[in-house]
Short mmCIF file of C-alpha atoms and ligand atoms in Angstrom, two decimals:
data_model
loop_
_atom_site.label_atom_id
_atom_site.label_comp_id
_atom_site.label_asym_id
_atom_site.label_seq_id
_atom_site.Cartn_x
_atom_site.Cartn_y
_atom_site.Cartn_z
CA MET A 1 31.25 44.08 -129.12
CA SER A 2 30.77 43.89 -132.84
CA CYS A 3 30.01 47.12 -134.65
CA GLN A 4 26.44 47.83 -135.74
CA VAL A 5 25.20 50.64 -138.00
CA GLU A 6 21.54 51.67 -138.14
CA ILE A 7 20.44 54.18 -140.77
CA CYS A 8 17.72 56.59 -139.59
CA PRO A 9 15.55 57.79 -142.49
CA ASP A 10 16.24 61.51 -143.18
CA GLY A 11 18.62 61.53 -140.22
CA PRO A 12 21.96 60.22 -139.05
CA ALA A 13 23.36 56.72 -138.75
CA LEU A 14 23.42 55.29 -135.25
CA VAL A 15 26.71 53.48 -134.74
CA ARG A 16 27.17 51.11 -131.83
CA GLY A 17 30.40 49.47 -130.77
CA ALA A 18 32.80 51.62 -132.81
CA ASP A 19 35.96 53.06 -131.27
CA GLU A 20 36.59 55.59 -134.02
CA VAL A 21 34.76 57.24 -136.87
CA ILE A 22 36.85 58.44 -139.83
CA ASP A 23 35.54 61.65 -141.38
CA ALA A 24 35.58 62.62 -145.05
CA ALA A 25 39.02 64.22 -144.68
CA GLY A 26 40.45 61.02 -143.24
CA ARG A 27 40.64 62.24 -139.62
CA ALA A 28 39.81 59.78 -136.88
CA HIS A 29 37.31 60.85 -134.20
CA ALA A 30 37.16 58.72 -131.06
CA THR A 31 33.66 57.84 -129.84
CA THR A 32 32.84 58.94 -126.30
CA ARG A 33 29.47 57.27 -125.80
CA PRO A 34 28.15 53.74 -126.34
CA VAL A 35 26.11 54.79 -129.36
CA VAL A 36 26.95 57.73 -131.58
CA ALA A 37 24.96 59.47 -134.33
CA VAL A 38 27.03 60.03 -137.45
CA CYS A 39 25.82 62.84 -139.70
CA LEU A 40 24.65 61.69 -143.12
CA CYS A 41 23.15 64.98 -144.32
CA GLY A 42 26.53 66.67 -144.60
CA ARG A 43 25.33 69.84 -142.83
CA SER A 44 26.31 69.23 -139.23
CA GLN A 45 28.51 71.84 -137.60
CA ARG A 46 29.89 69.05 -135.40
CA ALA A 47 30.89 66.67 -138.17
CA PRO A 48 31.22 63.77 -138.14
CA TRP A 49 28.56 63.80 -135.40
CA CYS A 50 24.92 64.69 -136.04
CA ASP A 51 23.88 67.92 -134.29
CA GLY A 52 20.23 67.94 -135.38
CA THR A 53 20.80 70.28 -138.34
CA HIS A 54 19.29 67.71 -140.73
CA LYS A 55 15.87 68.75 -139.39
CA VAL A 56 16.24 72.31 -140.64
CA VAL A 57 17.64 71.17 -144.00
CA THR A 58 14.55 70.75 -146.11
CA ALA A 59 14.96 72.27 -149.56
CA ALA A 60 18.59 71.36 -150.04
CA ALA A 61 19.41 67.96 -151.46
CA PRO A 62 21.14 65.70 -148.96
CA ARG A 63 24.86 65.29 -149.39
CA PRO A 64 25.77 62.00 -147.79
CA SER A 65 29.22 62.10 -146.24
CA VAL A 66 31.40 59.07 -146.61
CA VAL A 67 32.16 57.57 -143.27
CA GLU A 68 33.85 54.46 -142.11
CA ALA A 69 33.37 52.94 -138.67
CA ARG A 70 36.30 51.18 -137.16
CA ASP A 71 36.04 48.49 -134.56
CA SER A 72 39.39 47.66 -133.03
CA MET B 1 16.02 69.01 -98.31
CA GLN B 2 13.19 70.53 -96.28
CA LEU B 3 9.59 70.80 -97.48
CA PRO B 4 9.05 73.83 -99.74
CA ARG B 5 7.11 76.87 -98.61
CA PRO B 6 3.34 76.45 -98.96
CA ARG B 7 1.68 78.70 -101.53
CA GLY B 8 -1.86 78.75 -100.18
CA PRO B 9 -4.23 77.09 -97.72
CA PHE B 10 -4.33 73.75 -99.56
CA SER B 11 -0.55 73.19 -99.74
CA ALA B 12 -0.26 74.43 -96.14
CA GLN B 13 -2.67 71.71 -95.05
CA VAL B 14 -0.98 69.05 -97.18
CA PHE B 15 2.46 69.92 -95.75
CA ALA B 16 1.08 69.88 -92.20
CA SER B 17 -0.30 66.43 -92.91
CA MET B 18 3.02 65.27 -94.39
CA VAL B 19 5.01 66.12 -91.24
CA SER B 20 2.45 64.53 -88.89
CA PRO B 21 2.99 60.94 -87.68
CA ASP B 22 -0.17 59.67 -89.35
CA PRO B 23 -0.98 61.85 -92.40
CA ALA B 24 -4.64 62.54 -92.97
CA HIS B 25 -6.27 62.92 -96.36
CA VAL B 26 -6.60 66.58 -97.36
CA ALA B 27 -9.41 66.99 -99.86
CA TYR B 28 -8.50 68.75 -103.10
CA ASP B 29 -11.29 70.67 -104.68
CA ALA B 30 -10.38 71.62 -108.23
CA HIS B 31 -11.58 75.18 -108.54
CA ALA B 32 -8.77 76.97 -110.40
CA ASP B 33 -6.96 75.92 -113.59
CA VAL B 34 -4.77 73.20 -112.13
CA LEU B 35 -1.91 73.88 -114.60
CA SER B 36 -1.33 77.39 -113.29
CA ASP B 37 -2.53 76.90 -109.70
CA GLU B 38 0.52 77.58 -107.48
CA ASP B 39 -1.12 76.01 -104.44
CA ALA B 40 -1.99 72.75 -106.24
CA GLN B 41 1.28 72.42 -108.21
CA ILE B 42 3.58 72.87 -105.20
CA ALA B 43 1.52 70.34 -103.20
CA LEU B 44 1.69 67.82 -106.03
CA TRP B 45 5.41 68.42 -106.49
CA ALA B 46 6.07 67.75 -102.80
CA LEU B 47 3.91 64.61 -102.80
CA TYR B 48 5.81 63.29 -105.82
CA GLU B 49 9.15 64.16 -104.28
CA LEU B 50 8.52 61.47 -101.65
CA SER B 51 9.28 58.98 -104.45
CA TYR B 52 12.57 60.66 -105.43
CA ARG B 53 14.82 62.15 -102.72
CA GLY B 54 12.25 62.80 -99.98
CA PHE B 55 12.47 65.48 -97.29
CA ASP B 56 14.40 65.66 -94.03
CA ASP B 57 11.22 66.72 -92.24
CA VAL B 58 8.96 63.96 -93.65
CA ASP B 59 9.04 60.30 -92.57
CA ALA B 60 10.20 58.24 -95.58
CA ARG B 61 7.39 55.73 -94.91
CA HIS B 62 4.83 58.41 -95.81
CA GLU B 63 5.60 57.78 -99.49
CA TRP B 64 2.90 55.09 -99.20
CA SER B 65 0.60 56.83 -96.72
CA PRO B 66 -3.01 56.09 -97.78
CA GLY B 67 -4.11 59.60 -96.75
CA LEU B 68 -1.41 61.34 -98.82
CA LEU B 69 -1.96 59.00 -101.76
CA ALA B 70 -5.68 59.83 -101.69
CA THR B 71 -4.85 63.56 -101.87
CA ARG B 72 -2.37 62.90 -104.65
CA ALA B 73 -4.93 60.88 -106.61
CA GLN B 74 -7.42 63.77 -106.51
CA LEU B 75 -4.77 66.21 -107.75
CA GLU B 76 -3.68 63.75 -110.42
CA ALA B 77 -7.22 63.23 -111.74
CA ALA B 78 -7.60 66.97 -112.36
CA PHE B 79 -4.04 67.29 -113.69
CA GLU B 80 -4.31 64.36 -116.12
CA GLN B 81 -7.61 65.63 -117.44
CA ALA B 82 -6.13 69.08 -118.04
CA LEU B 83 -3.13 67.56 -119.83
CA ARG B 84 -5.35 65.44 -122.07
CA GLU B 85 -7.46 68.47 -122.96
CA LEU B 86 -4.37 70.54 -123.66
CA THR B 87 -2.94 68.02 -126.11
CA GLU B 88 -6.02 66.37 -127.60
CA PRO B 89 -6.20 68.57 -130.75
CA ALA B 90 -2.53 68.03 -131.65
CA VAL B 91 -2.71 64.29 -130.93
CA GLY B 92 -5.84 63.96 -133.06
CA ARG B 93 -4.20 65.77 -135.98
CA ALA B 94 -1.07 63.62 -135.74
CA LEU B 95 -3.09 60.40 -135.70
CA ASP B 96 -5.10 61.50 -138.75
CA ALA B 97 -2.18 62.88 -140.67
CA ASP B 98 0.03 59.87 -140.91
CA ARG B 99 0.10 56.16 -141.38
CA PRO B 100 -0.70 54.48 -138.08
CA ASP B 101 2.57 52.54 -138.06
CA ARG B 102 4.94 55.50 -138.24
CA VAL B 103 5.30 56.65 -134.68
CA PRO B 104 8.40 58.87 -135.17
CA ALA B 105 6.59 60.90 -137.85
CA GLN B 106 3.58 61.30 -135.57
CA ILE B 107 5.76 62.43 -132.69
CA ALA B 108 7.35 64.97 -135.05
CA ALA B 109 3.86 66.18 -136.05
CA VAL B 110 2.86 66.67 -132.40
CA ILE B 111 6.08 68.62 -131.81
CA ASP B 112 5.52 70.83 -134.86
CA ASP B 113 2.04 71.60 -133.61
CA ALA B 114 3.36 73.41 -130.50
CA GLU B 115 4.17 77.06 -130.68
CA ASP B 116 7.79 78.05 -130.27
CA ALA B 117 7.98 80.54 -127.42
CA GLY B 118 11.31 81.78 -128.79
CA LEU B 119 13.11 81.03 -125.53
CA ALA B 120 16.25 79.58 -127.13
CA ARG B 121 16.56 82.45 -129.58
CA PHE B 122 16.07 84.98 -126.80
CA LEU B 123 18.76 83.40 -124.65
CA GLN B 124 21.12 83.21 -127.59
CA ARG B 125 20.76 86.82 -128.70
CA GLU B 126 19.15 89.06 -126.12
CA ALA B 127 19.12 87.71 -122.59
CA THR B 128 21.03 89.50 -119.86
CA GLU B 129 23.24 87.57 -117.47
CA GLU B 130 20.48 87.77 -114.90
CA GLN B 131 17.88 86.39 -117.30
CA TYR B 132 20.19 83.56 -118.32
CA ARG B 133 20.67 82.69 -114.65
CA GLU B 134 16.93 82.75 -114.17
CA PHE B 135 16.60 80.24 -117.02
CA LEU B 136 19.08 77.95 -115.21
CA VAL B 137 17.02 78.24 -112.01
CA HIS B 138 13.83 77.16 -113.81
CA ARG B 139 15.63 74.28 -115.48
CA SER B 140 17.33 73.15 -112.28
CA ILE B 141 14.14 71.55 -110.97
CA TYR B 142 14.35 68.92 -113.68
CA HIS B 143 18.04 68.80 -114.54
CA LEU B 144 19.16 68.08 -110.99
CA LYS B 145 17.19 64.85 -111.34
CA GLU B 146 17.74 64.52 -115.04
CA SER B 147 16.25 61.34 -116.51
CA ASP B 148 15.20 60.01 -113.10
CA PRO B 149 11.47 60.08 -113.96
CA HIS B 150 12.00 58.14 -117.19
CA ALA B 151 13.99 55.47 -115.37
CA PHE B 152 10.75 54.31 -113.72
CA ALA B 153 9.74 52.81 -117.09
CA ILE B 154 12.56 50.27 -117.21
CA PRO B 155 10.86 47.44 -115.25
CA ARG B 156 7.62 48.14 -117.13
CA LEU B 157 9.07 47.51 -120.60
CA ASP B 158 10.39 44.39 -122.21
CA GLY B 159 12.44 43.43 -125.25
CA ALA B 160 13.61 46.05 -127.76
CA PRO B 161 12.21 49.19 -126.06
CA LYS B 162 13.73 48.15 -122.74
CA VAL B 163 17.17 47.60 -124.27
CA ALA B 164 16.96 50.97 -126.03
CA LEU B 165 15.85 52.84 -122.90
CA ALA B 166 18.69 51.28 -120.90
CA GLU B 167 21.13 52.33 -123.61
CA LEU B 168 19.86 55.93 -123.53
CA GLN B 169 19.79 56.07 -119.73
CA TYR B 170 23.32 54.71 -119.46
CA ASP B 171 24.44 57.84 -121.29
CA GLU B 172 22.28 60.15 -119.11
CA PHE B 173 23.65 58.49 -116.00
CA GLY B 174 27.27 59.08 -116.94
CA GLY B 175 28.17 56.07 -119.06
CA GLY B 176 29.89 54.45 -116.10
CA ARG B 177 31.69 57.62 -114.97
CA VAL B 178 30.42 59.47 -111.89
CA ASP B 179 31.71 62.81 -113.15
CA ARG B 180 29.68 62.46 -116.38
CA LEU B 181 26.30 62.01 -114.66
CA HIS B 182 24.16 64.58 -116.44
CA SER B 183 22.58 65.88 -113.24
CA THR B 184 26.11 66.48 -111.95
CA LEU B 185 27.04 68.29 -115.16
CA PHE B 186 24.06 70.57 -114.53
CA ALA B 187 25.00 71.12 -110.90
CA ARG B 188 28.41 72.25 -112.17
CA ALA B 189 26.70 74.61 -114.62
CA LEU B 190 24.75 76.17 -111.73
CA GLU B 191 27.97 76.55 -109.76
CA GLY B 192 29.65 78.09 -112.79
CA ALA B 193 26.85 80.66 -112.94
CA GLY B 194 27.21 81.45 -109.24
CA LEU B 195 23.97 79.66 -108.27
CA ASP B 196 23.33 77.14 -105.52
CA PRO B 197 23.81 73.64 -107.04
CA THR B 198 22.06 71.82 -104.19
CA TYR B 199 19.17 69.54 -105.12
CA GLY B 200 15.89 71.34 -104.43
CA ALA B 201 17.57 74.66 -103.62
CA HIS B 202 15.41 76.66 -106.05
CA ILE B 203 12.03 75.05 -105.57
CA ASP B 204 10.51 78.03 -103.74
CA ALA B 205 11.51 80.34 -106.59
CA VAL B 206 9.86 78.67 -109.57
CA PRO B 207 6.27 79.28 -110.71
CA ALA B 208 3.48 76.73 -111.28
CA ALA B 209 4.26 76.52 -115.01
CA THR B 210 7.74 75.20 -114.21
CA LEU B 211 6.41 72.86 -111.53
CA ALA B 212 3.83 71.51 -114.00
CA VAL B 213 6.62 70.55 -116.42
CA ASN B 214 8.11 68.41 -113.66
CA ASN B 215 4.86 67.09 -112.23
CA ALA B 216 3.76 65.82 -115.65
CA MET B 217 6.87 63.66 -115.87
CA SER B 218 6.22 62.26 -112.40
CA LEU B 219 2.55 61.60 -113.19
CA PHE B 220 3.63 59.52 -116.19
CA ALA B 221 6.53 57.94 -114.28
CA LEU B 222 4.67 56.74 -111.21
CA HIS B 223 1.76 55.08 -113.02
CA ARG B 224 2.58 51.99 -115.07
CA ARG B 225 -0.65 52.65 -116.97
CA LEU B 226 0.97 55.81 -118.38
CA ARG B 227 4.30 54.26 -119.51
CA GLY B 228 3.43 55.05 -123.13
CA ALA B 229 3.08 58.73 -122.23
CA LEU B 230 6.36 58.60 -120.30
CA MET B 231 8.21 57.29 -123.33
CA GLY B 232 6.47 59.74 -125.68
CA HIS B 233 7.52 62.50 -123.31
CA LEU B 234 11.12 61.31 -123.45
CA ALA B 235 11.06 61.19 -127.25
CA ALA B 236 9.73 64.75 -127.51
CA PHE B 237 12.15 66.01 -124.89
CA GLU B 238 15.17 64.57 -126.69
CA SER B 239 13.84 65.69 -130.10
CA THR B 240 13.58 69.31 -128.98
CA SER B 241 16.98 69.54 -127.32
CA SER B 242 19.93 69.51 -129.77
CA LEU B 243 19.04 72.64 -131.72
CA PRO B 244 18.04 74.78 -128.66
CA CYS B 245 21.15 73.59 -126.82
CA ARG B 246 23.27 75.07 -129.61
CA ARG B 247 21.59 78.41 -128.96
CA TYR B 248 22.06 78.07 -125.20
CA VAL B 249 25.78 77.52 -125.83
CA GLY B 250 25.81 80.62 -128.03
CA GLY B 251 24.08 82.69 -125.36
CA ALA B 252 26.41 81.51 -122.60
CA GLU B 253 29.44 82.32 -124.75
CA ARG B 254 28.05 85.75 -125.68
CA LEU B 255 27.57 86.57 -122.00
CA GLY B 256 30.99 85.24 -121.05
CA PHE B 257 29.70 82.57 -118.66
CA ASP B 258 32.04 80.07 -117.06
CA ALA B 259 32.97 77.03 -119.19
CA ARG B 260 30.92 74.80 -116.88
CA VAL B 261 27.73 76.46 -118.15
CA THR B 262 28.61 75.94 -121.82
CA ALA B 263 29.86 72.39 -121.13
CA TYR B 264 26.45 71.17 -120.02
CA PHE B 265 24.62 72.41 -123.11
CA ASP B 266 27.50 71.55 -125.41
CA GLU B 267 27.34 67.92 -124.28
CA HIS B 268 23.61 67.86 -125.05
CA VAL B 269 23.94 69.02 -128.66
CA GLU B 270 25.52 65.70 -129.61
CA ALA B 271 24.06 63.48 -126.87
CA ASP B 272 20.47 64.41 -127.60
CA ALA B 273 20.92 64.06 -131.37
CA VAL B 274 21.60 60.41 -130.51
CA HIS B 275 18.91 60.14 -127.83
CA GLU B 276 16.27 61.56 -130.19
CA GLN B 277 16.77 58.70 -132.65
CA VAL B 278 16.92 56.08 -129.93
CA ALA B 279 13.82 57.40 -128.17
CA CYS B 280 11.63 57.90 -131.27
CA ARG B 281 12.65 54.84 -133.23
CA SER B 282 14.01 52.22 -130.87
CA ILE B 283 11.80 52.98 -127.88
CA CYS B 284 8.48 54.49 -129.02
CA GLN B 285 8.12 52.84 -132.43
CA ARG B 286 8.98 49.42 -131.00
CA LEU B 287 6.79 49.92 -127.94
CA VAL B 288 3.76 50.70 -130.12
CA GLU B 289 4.53 47.64 -132.27
CA GLN B 290 4.39 45.55 -129.11
CA HIS B 291 1.39 47.38 -127.62
CA PRO B 292 -0.69 49.19 -130.27
CA GLU B 293 -3.06 50.34 -127.51
CA LEU B 294 -0.30 52.65 -126.21
CA GLN B 295 -0.03 54.68 -129.42
CA ARG B 296 -2.32 57.49 -128.32
CA ASP B 297 -0.59 57.79 -124.95
CA VAL B 298 2.84 58.00 -126.61
CA LEU B 299 1.56 61.03 -128.52
CA LEU B 300 -0.10 62.41 -125.37
CA GLY B 301 3.28 62.33 -123.62
CA ALA B 302 5.00 64.01 -126.57
CA GLY B 303 2.32 66.69 -126.68
CA VAL B 304 2.47 67.35 -122.95
CA CYS B 305 6.25 67.73 -123.12
CA VAL B 306 6.23 70.37 -125.84
CA GLN B 307 3.09 72.21 -124.74
CA LEU B 308 4.07 72.59 -121.09
CA ASP B 309 7.59 73.52 -122.12
CA ALA B 310 6.18 76.19 -124.45
CA ARG B 311 4.01 77.59 -121.64
CA ALA B 312 6.90 77.76 -119.20
CA GLY B 313 9.13 79.26 -121.90
CA ALA B 314 6.55 81.87 -122.90
CA LEU B 315 6.17 82.91 -119.27
CA MET B 316 9.91 83.64 -119.11
CA VAL B 317 10.16 85.41 -122.47
CA ASP B 318 7.05 87.54 -121.83
CA ALA B 319 8.28 88.53 -118.38
CA TRP B 320 11.74 89.41 -119.70
CA ARG B 321 10.35 91.48 -122.57
CA ALA B 322 8.36 93.43 -119.97
CA GLY B 323 11.52 93.97 -117.93
CA ASP B 324 10.29 91.54 -115.29
CA SER B 325 11.06 88.02 -114.08
CA ALA B 326 8.98 84.83 -114.14
CA LEU B 327 10.35 83.75 -110.77
CA LEU B 328 8.16 84.25 -107.73
CA ASP B 329 8.55 87.76 -106.31
CA THR B 330 10.31 87.21 -103.05
CA LEU B 331 13.05 85.15 -104.59
CA GLN B 332 14.13 87.22 -107.54
CA GLN B 333 17.16 88.54 -105.72
CA GLU B 334 18.62 85.04 -105.89
CA VAL B 335 19.62 85.41 -109.55
CA ALA B 336 20.46 89.12 -109.48
S1 FES C 401 22.28 63.92 -140.08
FE1 FES C 401 21.85 65.12 -138.33
S2 FES C 401 22.98 66.91 -138.75
FE2 FES C 401 23.40 65.70 -140.50
FE1 FE2 C 402 21.06 64.58 -120.51
FE1 FE2 C 403 19.23 63.19 -123.46
#
């Protein structure tokens, strides 16, 4: 399956068909479900995965994390 | 599973009819508030259960018994009306407040409208082991058939929302691995807490408020007409899961519960952050684009999810603060 990334406004990116997501520190995280939500707000405690924290981040400016999806 | 214990004359009559060879219609006369009526909610739950796992003491053919369906229809008419009244103000505000084409924002507005009973915070910081176990008992009614109600929508959808629902359900149903089936993960959590993990084991212990949470899903699931509400319910459920699940993990760790308890909620922090986006955007938004006439029902479903959940949660928190339990009297020893 080819990799597809869908950006959710004010939320994460839904990534389908990726085997690994590389976090900002260069570490590879294997995906364990067919579609994963990658945190774009930079506040998740489960980075690189979204854990819903973006909904409680209101005042703070978003800090997009740089991610790279790999499809092997 | 055997039929539950009746909770009054009406459910006693309905259950007697269910075990008879040719079930007769038992008239339901809506006198009490149907949402908190123990007698009505347990009868409705049992009638719905015929379409899930059934009962050892009821003929499986009675799922389509005209007499039982007539009783169910009377209960459902009162129940649906109560649910519409309960959510109408929030749905109206959400429809006014936003552009008609932004379903996820409207679902969020309906969710924000519900009061937070403080259940997650209580479990995280204050609950005793016994109270935490009680919470698992209440939740077991749904989680032992997790996502089963919403699966009834699949043949009633087409195109983008169908693909998205199948994607979400594949995850709920284990992603191809039997040991990852979410209902099984919850059964393991019950076991880890020293509770009976058998399907239906706790039905006699839970109050009407908890039954209503489950009956609302079945009402939406078993009527194609209400598929919009079923999907709105799913969206609200998933959208109000990740953050509370983090607190449930915290509470289970604080109390030193078995890793199987934390594992269930831990899985749902990440899983439901995904499911929320899929349900709000790929299912509900796309469904309303296909069928604009379903917009109000999508919001009805979302409202019912959060409002009934808040009622059931408040019942627990209020009871616990008073040093009591929200489980039915005779069965409290089960969690102690
Ligand atoms: S985008 Fe959801 S926690 Fe960052
Ligand atoms: Fe789940
Ligand atoms: Fe989920």
